[in-house]
Amino acid sequence: MRTSYSVLAVDDEPSIGKLLEKELSTPARAVHVAGSARQARERLRRATYEVVVLDIRLPDADGIEFMVELRQRYPDMEVILITGHGNIDNAVEAMKLGAYDYITKPFNLTELEVVVERAYQRAFLRNENRALRHAHDRGRPGVTLIGNSQVIKEVRYLIEKVAPTDVPVLITGESGAGKEVAAHAIQSLGTRADKPFIIKNCATLQKELARSELFGHVRGSFTGALESRDGLMAFANKGTLFLDEIGELPMEVQASLLRVLENKTYRRVGEKDHRSCDIRLIFATNRTLAGEVEAGRFHEALYHRINVFNIEMPPLRERKEDIPLLAEFFLARLGNGRDDLRISDRAMSCLMQYAWPGNVRELRNVLERSIILAENNLITEHALPRDLAGFAGGGGGQSGVSGVPGASGAMGEAQGPLSLEAMEREHIARILEFYDNNRSLAATALGISRKTLYRKMREYDIG
Ligand SMILES: Nc1ncnc2c1ncn2[C@@H]1O[C@H](COP(=O)(O)OP(=O)(O)OP(=O)(O)O)[C@@H](O)[C@H]1O
Ligand SMILES: [Mg+2]
């Protein structure tokens, strides 16, 4: 499950492309640019995009025809059209043919950003529902919370108890420990399993737009609010809203969220009347919210409302007995049908001894890598990253192989020394890749704050 996504902007005017790339990019939203239909096709072959912003006038194709082509080839992707004033009829026609929405030139970036975010929500929701349907078809829940340790059994017990109620749940735990997996489990075991499940990472809410994104707005309520729009509360109505990284919820909207919890009502931006809603709320955080309250960054009353039923996901190092089971699960899932993949005893003992600061996510990533390096379907300690393989050292040395090929062997190539900067850049890029582009994990692994990481990524033009 991703809470970040990619947008492809197709416009033959380089200045517009640059502007979109610069202004729409956020840590959770990558924006790439193509100057023609041909370039766009090429980019789409190489990467997955959730949303395309497409100028209706292209040098090498008819915009509408190209939109139809994209919708047919990539049905999971939403297309937003940019059109000149003279072309509005075309745009309306295009919506009938499957465009998500259109924006007229000269457009307002704020408005475009809201439309892009909504388009993504729709793409996401559709995939989500399809996944759920598949899971139902096979007659089992869509998520599996793997583990047999006492602590995970307790978590499962709590989930099963709380799922059928409408009580708000706060899931806490370290990064990669399975908070999102738990949220899915609660949703799929509850009475709202076949209703919308909306996930929003609060770290991606921008102060100025947060209110509109959550609650919607009426036309003209702020510059750029060209049309009235629903917010996430309306999308999630009757269903479940999972607010991830709740500690990052902008102060500006905390009181309004409290109102949703207490009175089940909210107001759209620019509207007087309250609307009622019926939403099951799930929250997650890897911060100590109490600390945020103390620091004055989190509303105390909201904290108490959120913290009614807390499920703490235990870190992997506290349930190491689950590692073999998890490993088996991931080998089956990531092994592409190779069902005779095995892990050697020594490699398994490395997995058991390592401290797993990145928890289950790190385990999954390590296995994904080691599957590629497996010889004769056997994953030995040599297929593990150096940090981990180190735990096998000192043993009987059956193969006598030293110097495990590690992921981080940047030096030692005979190409002359890298500059310190180049090494830093390479190291950061590698760590980001290793952690699936999860910035908070990467920052933790690098021992720097997320802010510093973002700064360095900008500096080095990474990501
Ligand atoms: N008990 C589990 N069983 C199966 N897979 C799991 C389990 N726990 C975590 N995972 C897998 O590990 C990865 C990380 O899990 P998840 O995204 O739920 O972590 P998280 O706690 O939300 O992390 P973050 O704080 O970084 O958002 C996912 O790929 C997830 O599928
Ligand atoms: Mg998460």
Short mmCIF file of C-alpha atoms and ligand atoms in Angstrom, two decimals:
data_model
loop_
_atom_site.label_atom_id
_atom_site.label_comp_id
_atom_site.label_asym_id
_atom_site.label_seq_id
_atom_site.Cartn_x
_atom_site.Cartn_y
_atom_site.Cartn_z
CA MET A 1 0.00 0.00 0.00
CA ARG A 2 1.46 3.32 -1.00
CA THR A 3 0.72 6.68 0.46
CA SER A 4 2.93 8.38 -2.10
CA TYR A 5 2.32 8.55 -5.82
CA SER A 6 3.55 9.88 -9.15
CA VAL A 7 2.13 12.38 -11.57
CA LEU A 8 3.10 12.78 -15.22
CA ALA A 9 2.59 16.25 -16.66
CA VAL A 10 2.41 16.32 -20.45
CA ASP A 11 2.84 19.78 -21.91
CA ASP A 12 4.90 20.97 -24.84
CA GLU A 13 5.62 24.31 -23.22
CA PRO A 14 8.77 23.77 -21.16
CA SER A 15 7.96 26.66 -18.81
CA ILE A 16 4.66 25.06 -17.80
CA GLY A 17 6.26 21.68 -17.37
CA LYS A 18 8.91 23.19 -15.12
CA LEU A 19 6.36 25.10 -13.12
CA LEU A 20 4.26 21.99 -12.49
CA GLU A 21 7.28 19.96 -11.58
CA LYS A 22 8.42 22.58 -9.13
CA GLU A 23 5.13 23.54 -7.56
CA LEU A 24 3.27 20.25 -7.43
CA SER A 25 6.12 18.09 -6.16
CA THR A 26 5.97 17.18 -2.51
CA PRO A 27 7.70 14.44 -0.58
CA ALA A 28 4.63 12.29 -1.18
CA ARG A 29 4.02 13.26 -4.78
CA ALA A 30 6.63 12.93 -7.50
CA VAL A 31 6.00 14.98 -10.64
CA HIS A 32 7.67 14.18 -13.96
CA VAL A 33 7.32 16.01 -17.23
CA ALA A 34 6.96 14.92 -20.84
CA GLY A 35 6.98 17.40 -23.72
CA SER A 36 5.06 15.28 -26.22
CA ALA A 37 2.85 12.23 -26.54
CA ARG A 38 5.86 10.24 -27.67
CA GLN A 39 7.83 11.18 -24.57
CA ALA A 40 4.83 10.45 -22.40
CA ARG A 41 4.46 6.96 -23.86
CA GLU A 42 8.10 6.35 -23.19
CA ARG A 43 7.88 7.48 -19.59
CA LEU A 44 4.78 5.37 -19.04
CA ARG A 45 6.61 2.33 -20.30
CA ARG A 46 9.29 2.84 -17.71
CA ALA A 47 7.33 3.82 -14.60
CA THR A 48 3.91 3.72 -13.05
CA TYR A 49 1.92 6.91 -12.73
CA GLU A 50 -1.32 7.31 -10.85
CA VAL A 51 -2.31 10.61 -12.44
CA VAL A 52 -1.56 12.29 -15.77
CA VAL A 53 -2.04 16.01 -16.32
CA LEU A 54 -2.40 16.39 -20.07
CA ASP A 55 -2.43 19.49 -22.23
CA ILE A 56 -5.16 19.00 -24.79
CA ARG A 57 -2.94 20.57 -27.47
CA LEU A 58 0.11 18.47 -28.19
CA PRO A 59 2.67 18.76 -30.97
CA ASP A 60 2.43 15.12 -32.03
CA ALA A 61 -1.08 13.91 -31.14
CA ASP A 62 -4.65 14.91 -30.65
CA GLY A 63 -5.04 15.42 -26.91
CA ILE A 64 -8.46 13.77 -26.65
CA GLU A 65 -7.42 10.77 -28.70
CA PHE A 66 -4.30 10.45 -26.60
CA MET A 67 -6.40 10.60 -23.44
CA VAL A 68 -8.58 7.76 -24.72
CA GLU A 69 -5.49 5.76 -25.58
CA LEU A 70 -4.13 6.28 -22.07
CA ARG A 71 -7.39 5.28 -20.43
CA GLN A 72 -7.50 2.10 -22.45
CA ARG A 73 -3.91 1.15 -21.86
CA TYR A 74 -3.70 2.18 -18.24
CA PRO A 75 -7.21 1.89 -16.79
CA ASP A 76 -5.90 2.41 -13.24
CA MET A 77 -4.57 5.84 -14.07
CA GLU A 78 -6.60 9.06 -13.99
CA VAL A 79 -6.19 11.75 -16.63
CA ILE A 80 -6.77 15.46 -16.01
CA LEU A 81 -6.91 17.72 -19.05
CA ILE A 82 -5.59 21.22 -19.38
CA THR A 83 -7.46 23.20 -21.98
CA GLY A 84 -7.63 26.71 -23.37
CA HIS A 85 -10.86 28.64 -22.95
CA GLY A 86 -11.91 27.97 -26.51
CA ASN A 87 -11.80 24.24 -25.95
CA ILE A 88 -14.18 23.74 -23.05
CA ASP A 89 -16.69 21.82 -25.17
CA ASN A 90 -13.94 19.40 -26.08
CA ALA A 91 -13.05 19.00 -22.44
CA VAL A 92 -16.60 18.21 -21.44
CA GLU A 93 -16.70 15.67 -24.25
CA ALA A 94 -13.43 14.26 -22.93
CA MET A 95 -14.91 13.72 -19.51
CA LYS A 96 -17.59 11.58 -21.07
CA LEU A 97 -14.78 9.59 -22.65
CA GLY A 98 -13.15 8.98 -19.32
CA ALA A 99 -11.08 12.02 -18.32
CA TYR A 100 -11.23 12.66 -14.60
CA ASP A 101 -11.61 16.43 -14.84
CA TYR A 102 -10.35 19.43 -16.74
CA ILE A 103 -8.74 22.72 -15.86
CA THR A 104 -8.81 25.78 -18.05
CA LYS A 105 -5.77 27.89 -18.86
CA PRO A 106 -4.58 30.10 -17.26
CA PHE A 107 -5.00 27.78 -14.32
CA ASN A 108 -4.51 28.24 -10.65
CA LEU A 109 -2.00 25.90 -9.10
CA THR A 110 -3.94 25.50 -5.88
CA GLU A 111 -6.99 24.35 -7.77
CA LEU A 112 -4.93 22.02 -9.94
CA GLU A 113 -3.33 20.53 -6.88
CA VAL A 114 -6.70 19.78 -5.30
CA VAL A 115 -7.90 18.13 -8.52
CA VAL A 116 -4.72 16.08 -8.79
CA GLU A 117 -5.04 14.90 -5.21
CA ARG A 118 -8.68 13.93 -5.76
CA ALA A 119 -7.86 12.08 -8.95
CA TYR A 120 -5.29 10.12 -7.04
CA GLN A 121 -7.82 9.31 -4.32
CA ARG A 122 -10.13 7.93 -6.95
CA ALA A 123 -7.43 5.84 -8.60
CA PHE A 124 -6.43 4.57 -5.21
CA LEU A 125 -9.94 3.76 -4.11
CA ARG A 126 -10.67 1.85 -7.28
CA ASN A 127 -7.59 -0.31 -6.87
CA GLU A 128 -8.39 -0.79 -3.24
CA ASN A 129 -11.92 -1.93 -3.97
CA ARG A 130 -10.72 -4.28 -6.63
CA ALA A 131 -8.21 -5.79 -4.22
CA LEU A 132 -10.96 -6.23 -1.66
CA ARG A 133 -13.28 -7.84 -4.16
CA HIS A 134 -10.57 -10.25 -5.19
CA ALA A 135 -10.00 -11.12 -1.60
CA HIS A 136 -13.71 -11.71 -1.05
CA ASP A 137 -13.90 -13.82 -4.16
CA ARG A 138 -11.29 -16.08 -2.73
CA GLY A 139 -13.26 -16.18 0.47
CA ARG A 140 -10.62 -14.83 2.79
CA PRO A 141 -9.82 -11.42 4.16
CA GLY A 142 -7.62 -9.17 2.05
CA VAL A 143 -4.92 -8.78 4.63
CA THR A 144 -2.94 -11.21 6.58
CA LEU A 145 -1.32 -10.26 9.80
CA ILE A 146 1.36 -12.90 9.91
CA GLY A 147 2.71 -14.06 13.25
CA ASN A 148 2.20 -16.56 16.02
CA SER A 149 4.09 -14.96 18.86
CA GLN A 150 2.25 -14.16 22.06
CA VAL A 151 2.46 -10.41 21.39
CA ILE A 152 1.04 -10.72 17.88
CA LYS A 153 -1.73 -12.99 19.17
CA GLU A 154 -2.67 -10.27 21.61
CA VAL A 155 -2.73 -7.73 18.79
CA ARG A 156 -4.94 -10.04 16.75
CA TYR A 157 -7.26 -10.48 19.70
CA LEU A 158 -7.62 -6.71 20.13
CA ILE A 159 -8.24 -6.26 16.42
CA GLU A 160 -10.95 -8.89 16.36
CA LYS A 161 -12.65 -7.35 19.38
CA VAL A 162 -12.59 -3.77 18.19
CA ALA A 163 -13.24 -4.37 14.47
CA PRO A 164 -17.03 -4.82 14.68
CA THR A 165 -17.49 -1.65 16.76
CA ASP A 166 -17.31 1.95 15.60
CA VAL A 167 -14.83 2.98 18.28
CA PRO A 168 -11.92 5.04 16.98
CA VAL A 169 -8.64 3.12 17.11
CA LEU A 170 -5.14 4.48 17.53
CA ILE A 171 -2.40 2.22 16.19
CA THR A 172 1.06 3.01 17.44
CA GLY A 173 4.42 1.44 16.78
CA GLU A 174 7.74 1.87 15.07
CA SER A 175 8.10 2.39 11.36
CA GLY A 176 7.58 -0.81 9.39
CA ALA A 177 6.03 -2.66 12.33
CA GLY A 178 2.74 -3.21 10.50
CA LYS A 179 0.47 -0.33 11.52
CA GLU A 180 -1.07 -0.10 8.10
CA VAL A 181 -1.54 -3.85 7.97
CA ALA A 182 -3.40 -3.63 11.28
CA ALA A 183 -5.59 -0.80 9.97
CA HIS A 184 -6.55 -2.95 6.99
CA ALA A 185 -7.33 -5.86 9.24
CA ILE A 186 -9.64 -3.74 11.39
CA GLN A 187 -11.43 -2.45 8.34
CA SER A 188 -11.84 -5.81 6.63
CA LEU A 189 -13.08 -7.58 9.75
CA GLY A 190 -15.61 -4.86 10.59
CA THR A 191 -19.16 -4.17 9.52
CA ARG A 192 -17.89 -1.62 7.00
CA ALA A 193 -15.73 -4.06 5.07
CA ASP A 194 -17.54 -3.46 1.80
CA LYS A 195 -17.77 0.32 2.27
CA PRO A 196 -15.17 2.89 1.25
CA PHE A 197 -11.81 2.68 2.97
CA ILE A 198 -9.96 5.95 2.57
CA ILE A 199 -6.35 6.29 3.62
CA LYS A 200 -4.79 9.67 4.12
CA ASN A 201 -1.26 10.33 5.28
CA CYS A 202 -1.52 13.54 7.31
CA ALA A 203 2.09 14.41 6.54
CA THR A 204 0.96 15.10 2.98
CA LEU A 205 -1.71 17.59 4.03
CA GLN A 206 -0.64 21.12 3.31
CA LYS A 207 -1.62 23.70 5.85
CA GLU A 208 -3.53 25.86 3.44
CA LEU A 209 -5.34 23.05 1.70
CA ALA A 210 -5.84 20.66 4.59
CA ARG A 211 -9.27 21.91 5.52
CA SER A 212 -10.56 21.77 1.99
CA GLU A 213 -9.07 18.36 1.39
CA LEU A 214 -10.59 16.88 4.50
CA PHE A 215 -13.93 18.62 4.53
CA GLY A 216 -14.46 19.98 1.02
CA HIS A 217 -15.26 23.53 0.04
CA VAL A 218 -17.89 25.60 -1.69
CA ARG A 219 -17.25 27.46 -4.88
CA GLY A 220 -15.54 30.81 -4.38
CA SER A 221 -14.61 30.22 -0.77
CA PHE A 222 -10.94 30.88 -1.53
CA THR A 223 -8.89 31.87 -4.55
CA GLY A 224 -8.82 28.90 -6.80
CA ALA A 225 -12.01 27.31 -5.47
CA LEU A 226 -13.66 27.39 -8.87
CA GLU A 227 -16.12 24.64 -8.12
CA SER A 228 -17.64 23.21 -4.99
CA ARG A 229 -15.95 19.99 -3.99
CA ASP A 230 -16.39 17.16 -1.58
CA GLY A 231 -13.62 16.35 0.83
CA LEU A 232 -12.39 13.06 2.25
CA MET A 233 -15.16 13.04 4.86
CA ALA A 234 -17.72 12.81 2.08
CA PHE A 235 -15.75 10.10 0.29
CA ALA A 236 -15.38 8.10 3.48
CA ASN A 237 -18.98 8.49 4.56
CA LYS A 238 -20.54 5.20 5.73
CA GLY A 239 -17.07 3.71 5.55
CA THR A 240 -13.70 4.04 7.23
CA LEU A 241 -11.13 6.82 7.20
CA PHE A 242 -7.58 5.88 8.12
CA LEU A 243 -5.55 8.95 9.08
CA ASP A 244 -1.93 7.87 9.01
CA GLU A 245 0.78 9.88 10.77
CA ILE A 246 -1.89 11.67 12.74
CA GLY A 247 0.80 13.51 14.70
CA GLU A 248 1.39 15.54 11.53
CA LEU A 249 -2.19 16.79 11.29
CA PRO A 250 -1.95 20.57 10.90
CA MET A 251 -3.00 22.45 14.04
CA GLU A 252 -5.43 24.42 11.89
CA VAL A 253 -7.76 21.47 11.38
CA GLN A 254 -7.39 19.63 14.67
CA ALA A 255 -10.41 21.29 16.29
CA SER A 256 -12.54 20.40 13.26
CA LEU A 257 -11.49 16.77 13.47
CA LEU A 258 -12.42 16.79 17.15
CA ARG A 259 -15.87 17.91 16.09
CA VAL A 260 -16.17 14.95 13.73
CA LEU A 261 -15.31 12.63 16.60
CA GLU A 262 -17.61 14.26 19.12
CA ASN A 263 -20.62 15.32 17.07
CA LYS A 264 -20.18 13.43 13.82
CA THR A 265 -20.48 16.69 11.94
CA TYR A 266 -18.22 18.90 9.85
CA ARG A 267 -18.42 22.00 7.75
CA ARG A 268 -17.15 22.51 4.22
CA VAL A 269 -14.89 25.51 3.78
CA GLY A 270 -17.09 28.53 3.09
CA GLU A 271 -20.31 26.91 4.21
CA LYS A 272 -22.32 27.77 7.33
CA ASP A 273 -24.28 24.60 7.85
CA HIS A 274 -22.85 21.50 9.37
CA ARG A 275 -23.08 18.24 7.51
CA SER A 276 -23.40 15.01 9.36
CA CYS A 277 -21.21 12.04 8.65
CA ASP A 278 -20.98 8.43 9.66
CA ILE A 279 -17.34 7.42 9.58
CA ARG A 280 -15.21 4.91 11.43
CA LEU A 281 -11.89 6.52 12.18
CA ILE A 282 -8.55 4.76 12.52
CA PHE A 283 -5.36 6.62 13.34
CA ALA A 284 -1.71 5.67 13.28
CA THR A 285 1.46 7.31 14.46
CA ASN A 286 5.05 6.41 15.19
CA ARG A 287 5.47 9.43 17.42
CA THR A 288 4.46 9.70 21.01
CA LEU A 289 1.37 11.83 20.74
CA ALA A 290 1.55 12.68 24.43
CA GLY A 291 4.88 14.33 23.75
CA GLU A 292 3.33 16.28 20.89
CA VAL A 293 0.62 17.47 23.28
CA GLU A 294 3.21 18.57 25.77
CA ALA A 295 5.13 20.42 23.10
CA GLY A 296 1.96 22.29 22.23
CA ARG A 297 1.74 20.79 18.75
CA PHE A 298 -1.26 18.60 19.34
CA HIS A 299 -4.66 19.48 20.73
CA GLU A 300 -5.04 17.79 24.11
CA ALA A 301 -8.77 17.14 23.83
CA LEU A 302 -8.27 15.60 20.41
CA TYR A 303 -5.53 13.39 21.77
CA HIS A 304 -7.87 11.99 24.42
CA ARG A 305 -10.58 11.37 21.82
CA ILE A 306 -8.15 9.57 19.57
CA ASN A 307 -6.53 7.56 22.29
CA VAL A 308 -9.63 5.63 23.35
CA PHE A 309 -8.52 2.26 22.08
CA ASN A 310 -4.82 1.88 21.50
CA ILE A 311 -3.22 -1.00 19.65
CA GLU A 312 0.54 -1.09 19.94
CA MET A 313 2.33 -2.95 17.16
CA PRO A 314 5.34 -4.64 18.72
CA PRO A 315 8.72 -4.14 17.04
CA LEU A 316 10.03 -7.20 15.22
CA ARG A 317 12.97 -7.60 17.62
CA GLU A 318 10.43 -8.34 20.36
CA ARG A 319 8.83 -11.15 18.43
CA LYS A 320 11.70 -12.81 16.67
CA GLU A 321 9.96 -16.16 16.79
CA ASP A 322 7.75 -14.80 13.99
CA ILE A 323 10.69 -14.34 11.64
CA PRO A 324 10.60 -17.85 10.08
CA LEU A 325 6.88 -17.54 9.43
CA LEU A 326 7.20 -14.06 8.00
CA ALA A 327 10.13 -15.18 5.86
CA GLU A 328 8.12 -18.06 4.45
CA PHE A 329 5.23 -15.69 3.74
CA PHE A 330 7.44 -13.22 1.90
CA LEU A 331 9.28 -15.92 -0.06
CA ALA A 332 5.96 -17.24 -1.28
CA ARG A 333 4.80 -13.76 -2.18
CA LEU A 334 7.94 -12.38 -3.70
CA GLY A 335 9.39 -15.54 -5.17
CA ASN A 336 7.41 -15.36 -8.41
CA GLY A 337 6.13 -18.88 -8.20
CA ARG A 338 9.50 -20.40 -7.31
CA ASP A 339 8.11 -22.62 -4.61
CA ASP A 340 11.31 -24.45 -3.76
CA LEU A 341 13.12 -21.37 -2.45
CA ARG A 342 14.75 -22.12 0.88
CA ILE A 343 16.79 -20.28 3.45
CA SER A 344 19.94 -21.94 4.77
CA ASP A 345 20.26 -22.51 8.49
CA ARG A 346 23.11 -20.08 8.76
CA ALA A 347 21.21 -17.39 6.87
CA MET A 348 18.20 -17.98 9.09
CA SER A 349 20.33 -17.61 12.16
CA CYS A 350 21.53 -14.25 10.79
CA LEU A 351 17.92 -13.19 10.35
CA MET A 352 17.15 -14.27 13.91
CA GLN A 353 20.04 -12.38 15.43
CA TYR A 354 19.68 -9.08 13.65
CA ALA A 355 17.87 -6.24 15.47
CA TRP A 356 15.62 -5.13 12.57
CA PRO A 357 15.41 -1.37 13.17
CA GLY A 358 13.16 -1.16 10.09
CA ASN A 359 10.98 -4.01 11.39
CA VAL A 360 8.89 -6.16 9.04
CA ARG A 361 9.39 -3.81 6.11
CA GLU A 362 13.12 -4.24 6.41
CA LEU A 363 12.75 -8.00 6.55
CA ARG A 364 10.65 -7.95 3.42
CA ASN A 365 13.21 -5.81 1.59
CA VAL A 366 16.11 -7.98 2.68
CA LEU A 367 14.32 -11.08 1.42
CA GLU A 368 13.36 -9.47 -1.84
CA ARG A 369 17.04 -8.75 -2.44
CA SER A 370 18.23 -12.14 -1.32
CA ILE A 371 15.80 -13.96 -3.62
CA ILE A 372 17.60 -12.37 -6.53
CA LEU A 373 20.93 -13.54 -5.19
CA ALA A 374 19.80 -17.03 -4.31
CA GLU A 375 21.84 -19.81 -5.94
CA ASN A 376 20.05 -23.05 -6.74
CA ASN A 377 17.01 -21.73 -4.92
CA LEU A 378 18.98 -21.56 -1.70
CA ILE A 379 19.36 -18.30 0.18
CA THR A 380 22.62 -18.45 2.08
CA GLU A 381 24.17 -15.80 4.29
CA HIS A 382 26.07 -14.59 1.22
CA ALA A 383 22.81 -13.37 -0.24
CA LEU A 384 22.20 -11.17 2.79
CA PRO A 385 23.34 -7.57 3.15
CA ARG A 386 26.61 -7.14 4.98
CA ASP A 387 25.09 -5.81 8.22
CA LEU A 388 23.12 -8.96 8.56
CA ALA A 389 25.58 -11.51 7.24
CA GLY A 390 28.02 -10.28 9.87
CA PHE A 391 26.02 -12.22 12.40
CA ALA A 392 27.15 -15.46 10.83
CA GLY A 393 30.78 -14.64 11.46
CA GLY A 394 32.87 -16.59 13.98
CA GLY A 395 31.07 -19.83 13.18
CA GLY A 396 32.73 -22.93 11.76
CA GLY A 397 33.25 -21.26 8.37
CA GLN A 398 32.14 -24.20 6.23
CA SER A 399 32.68 -22.46 2.94
CA GLY A 400 35.51 -20.20 3.94
CA VAL A 401 34.09 -17.36 1.92
CA SER A 402 34.93 -14.02 3.38
CA GLY A 403 33.92 -10.56 2.25
CA VAL A 404 30.27 -11.12 1.65
CA PRO A 405 29.14 -9.14 -1.36
CA GLY A 406 27.35 -6.35 0.45
CA ALA A 407 24.91 -3.73 -0.72
CA SER A 408 27.23 -0.97 0.33
CA GLY A 409 30.54 -1.60 -1.27
CA ALA A 410 30.90 1.81 -2.89
CA MET A 411 34.63 2.10 -2.38
CA GLY A 412 37.29 -0.20 -3.61
CA GLU A 413 36.45 0.18 -7.30
CA ALA A 414 39.58 1.13 -9.17
CA GLN A 415 38.14 4.35 -10.55
CA GLY A 416 39.81 6.86 -8.26
CA PRO A 417 38.29 8.08 -5.05
CA LEU A 418 34.79 9.53 -4.99
CA SER A 419 34.36 12.97 -3.50
CA LEU A 420 32.77 13.04 -0.07
CA GLU A 421 29.72 14.68 -1.58
CA ALA A 422 29.36 12.10 -4.28
CA MET A 423 29.59 9.37 -1.68
CA GLU A 424 26.99 11.02 0.45
CA ARG A 425 24.70 11.37 -2.51
CA GLU A 426 25.16 7.76 -3.49
CA HIS A 427 24.68 6.55 0.04
CA ILE A 428 21.46 8.50 0.52
CA ALA A 429 20.08 7.29 -2.80
CA ARG A 430 20.90 3.71 -1.90
CA ILE A 431 19.35 3.90 1.54
CA LEU A 432 16.22 5.46 0.08
CA GLU A 433 15.98 2.68 -2.44
CA PHE A 434 16.54 0.07 0.21
CA TYR A 435 13.71 1.44 2.30
CA ASP A 436 11.27 1.60 -0.58
CA ASN A 437 11.55 5.37 -0.68
CA ASN A 438 10.16 5.58 2.82
CA ARG A 439 11.69 8.85 3.96
CA SER A 440 11.20 8.47 7.66
CA LEU A 441 12.84 5.06 7.70
CA ALA A 442 15.67 6.27 5.52
CA ALA A 443 16.22 9.29 7.75
CA THR A 444 16.27 7.07 10.83
CA ALA A 445 18.74 4.71 9.21
CA LEU A 446 20.94 7.64 8.20
CA GLY A 447 20.73 9.16 11.65
CA ILE A 448 19.42 12.50 10.41
CA SER A 449 16.06 14.26 10.68
CA ARG A 450 13.55 14.02 7.89
CA LYS A 451 13.94 17.73 7.26
CA THR A 452 17.66 17.30 6.73
CA LEU A 453 16.99 14.35 4.45
CA TYR A 454 14.58 16.39 2.32
CA ARG A 455 17.12 19.18 2.14
CA LYS A 456 19.86 16.85 1.01
CA MET A 457 17.56 15.18 -1.52
CA ARG A 458 16.87 18.58 -3.02
CA GLU A 459 20.52 19.54 -2.89
CA TYR A 460 21.61 16.37 -4.65
CA ASP A 461 18.56 16.20 -6.86
CA ILE A 462 17.55 12.74 -5.67
CA GLY A 463 14.07 11.26 -6.05
N1 LIG B 1 2.34 -8.94 10.55
C1 LIG B 1 2.60 -8.75 9.25
N2 LIG B 1 2.28 -9.70 8.37
C2 LIG B 1 2.55 -9.54 7.05
N3 LIG B 1 3.14 -8.47 6.54
C3 LIG B 1 3.47 -7.48 7.37
C4 LIG B 1 3.21 -7.56 8.77
N4 LIG B 1 3.64 -6.44 9.35
C5 LIG B 1 4.14 -5.68 8.37
N5 LIG B 1 4.05 -6.30 7.17
C6 LIG B 1 4.56 -5.79 5.89
O1 LIG B 1 5.65 -4.93 6.19
C7 LIG B 1 5.59 -3.72 5.44
C8 LIG B 1 5.45 -2.55 6.38
O2 LIG B 1 4.20 -2.60 7.05
P1 LIG B 1 3.29 -1.30 7.30
O3 LIG B 1 3.27 -0.44 6.08
O4 LIG B 1 1.98 -1.74 7.83
O5 LIG B 1 4.16 -0.58 8.43
P2 LIG B 1 3.86 0.76 9.23
O6 LIG B 1 3.91 0.43 10.67
O7 LIG B 1 2.62 1.40 8.70
O8 LIG B 1 5.15 1.63 8.84
P3 LIG B 1 5.32 3.24 8.73
O9 LIG B 1 5.30 3.79 10.11
O10 LIG B 1 6.67 3.38 8.09
O11 LIG B 1 4.22 3.73 7.87
C9 LIG B 1 4.45 -3.90 4.48
O12 LIG B 1 4.96 -4.42 3.29
C10 LIG B 1 3.56 -4.92 5.16
O13 LIG B 1 2.82 -5.64 4.21
MG MG B 2 2.33 3.17 7.66
#
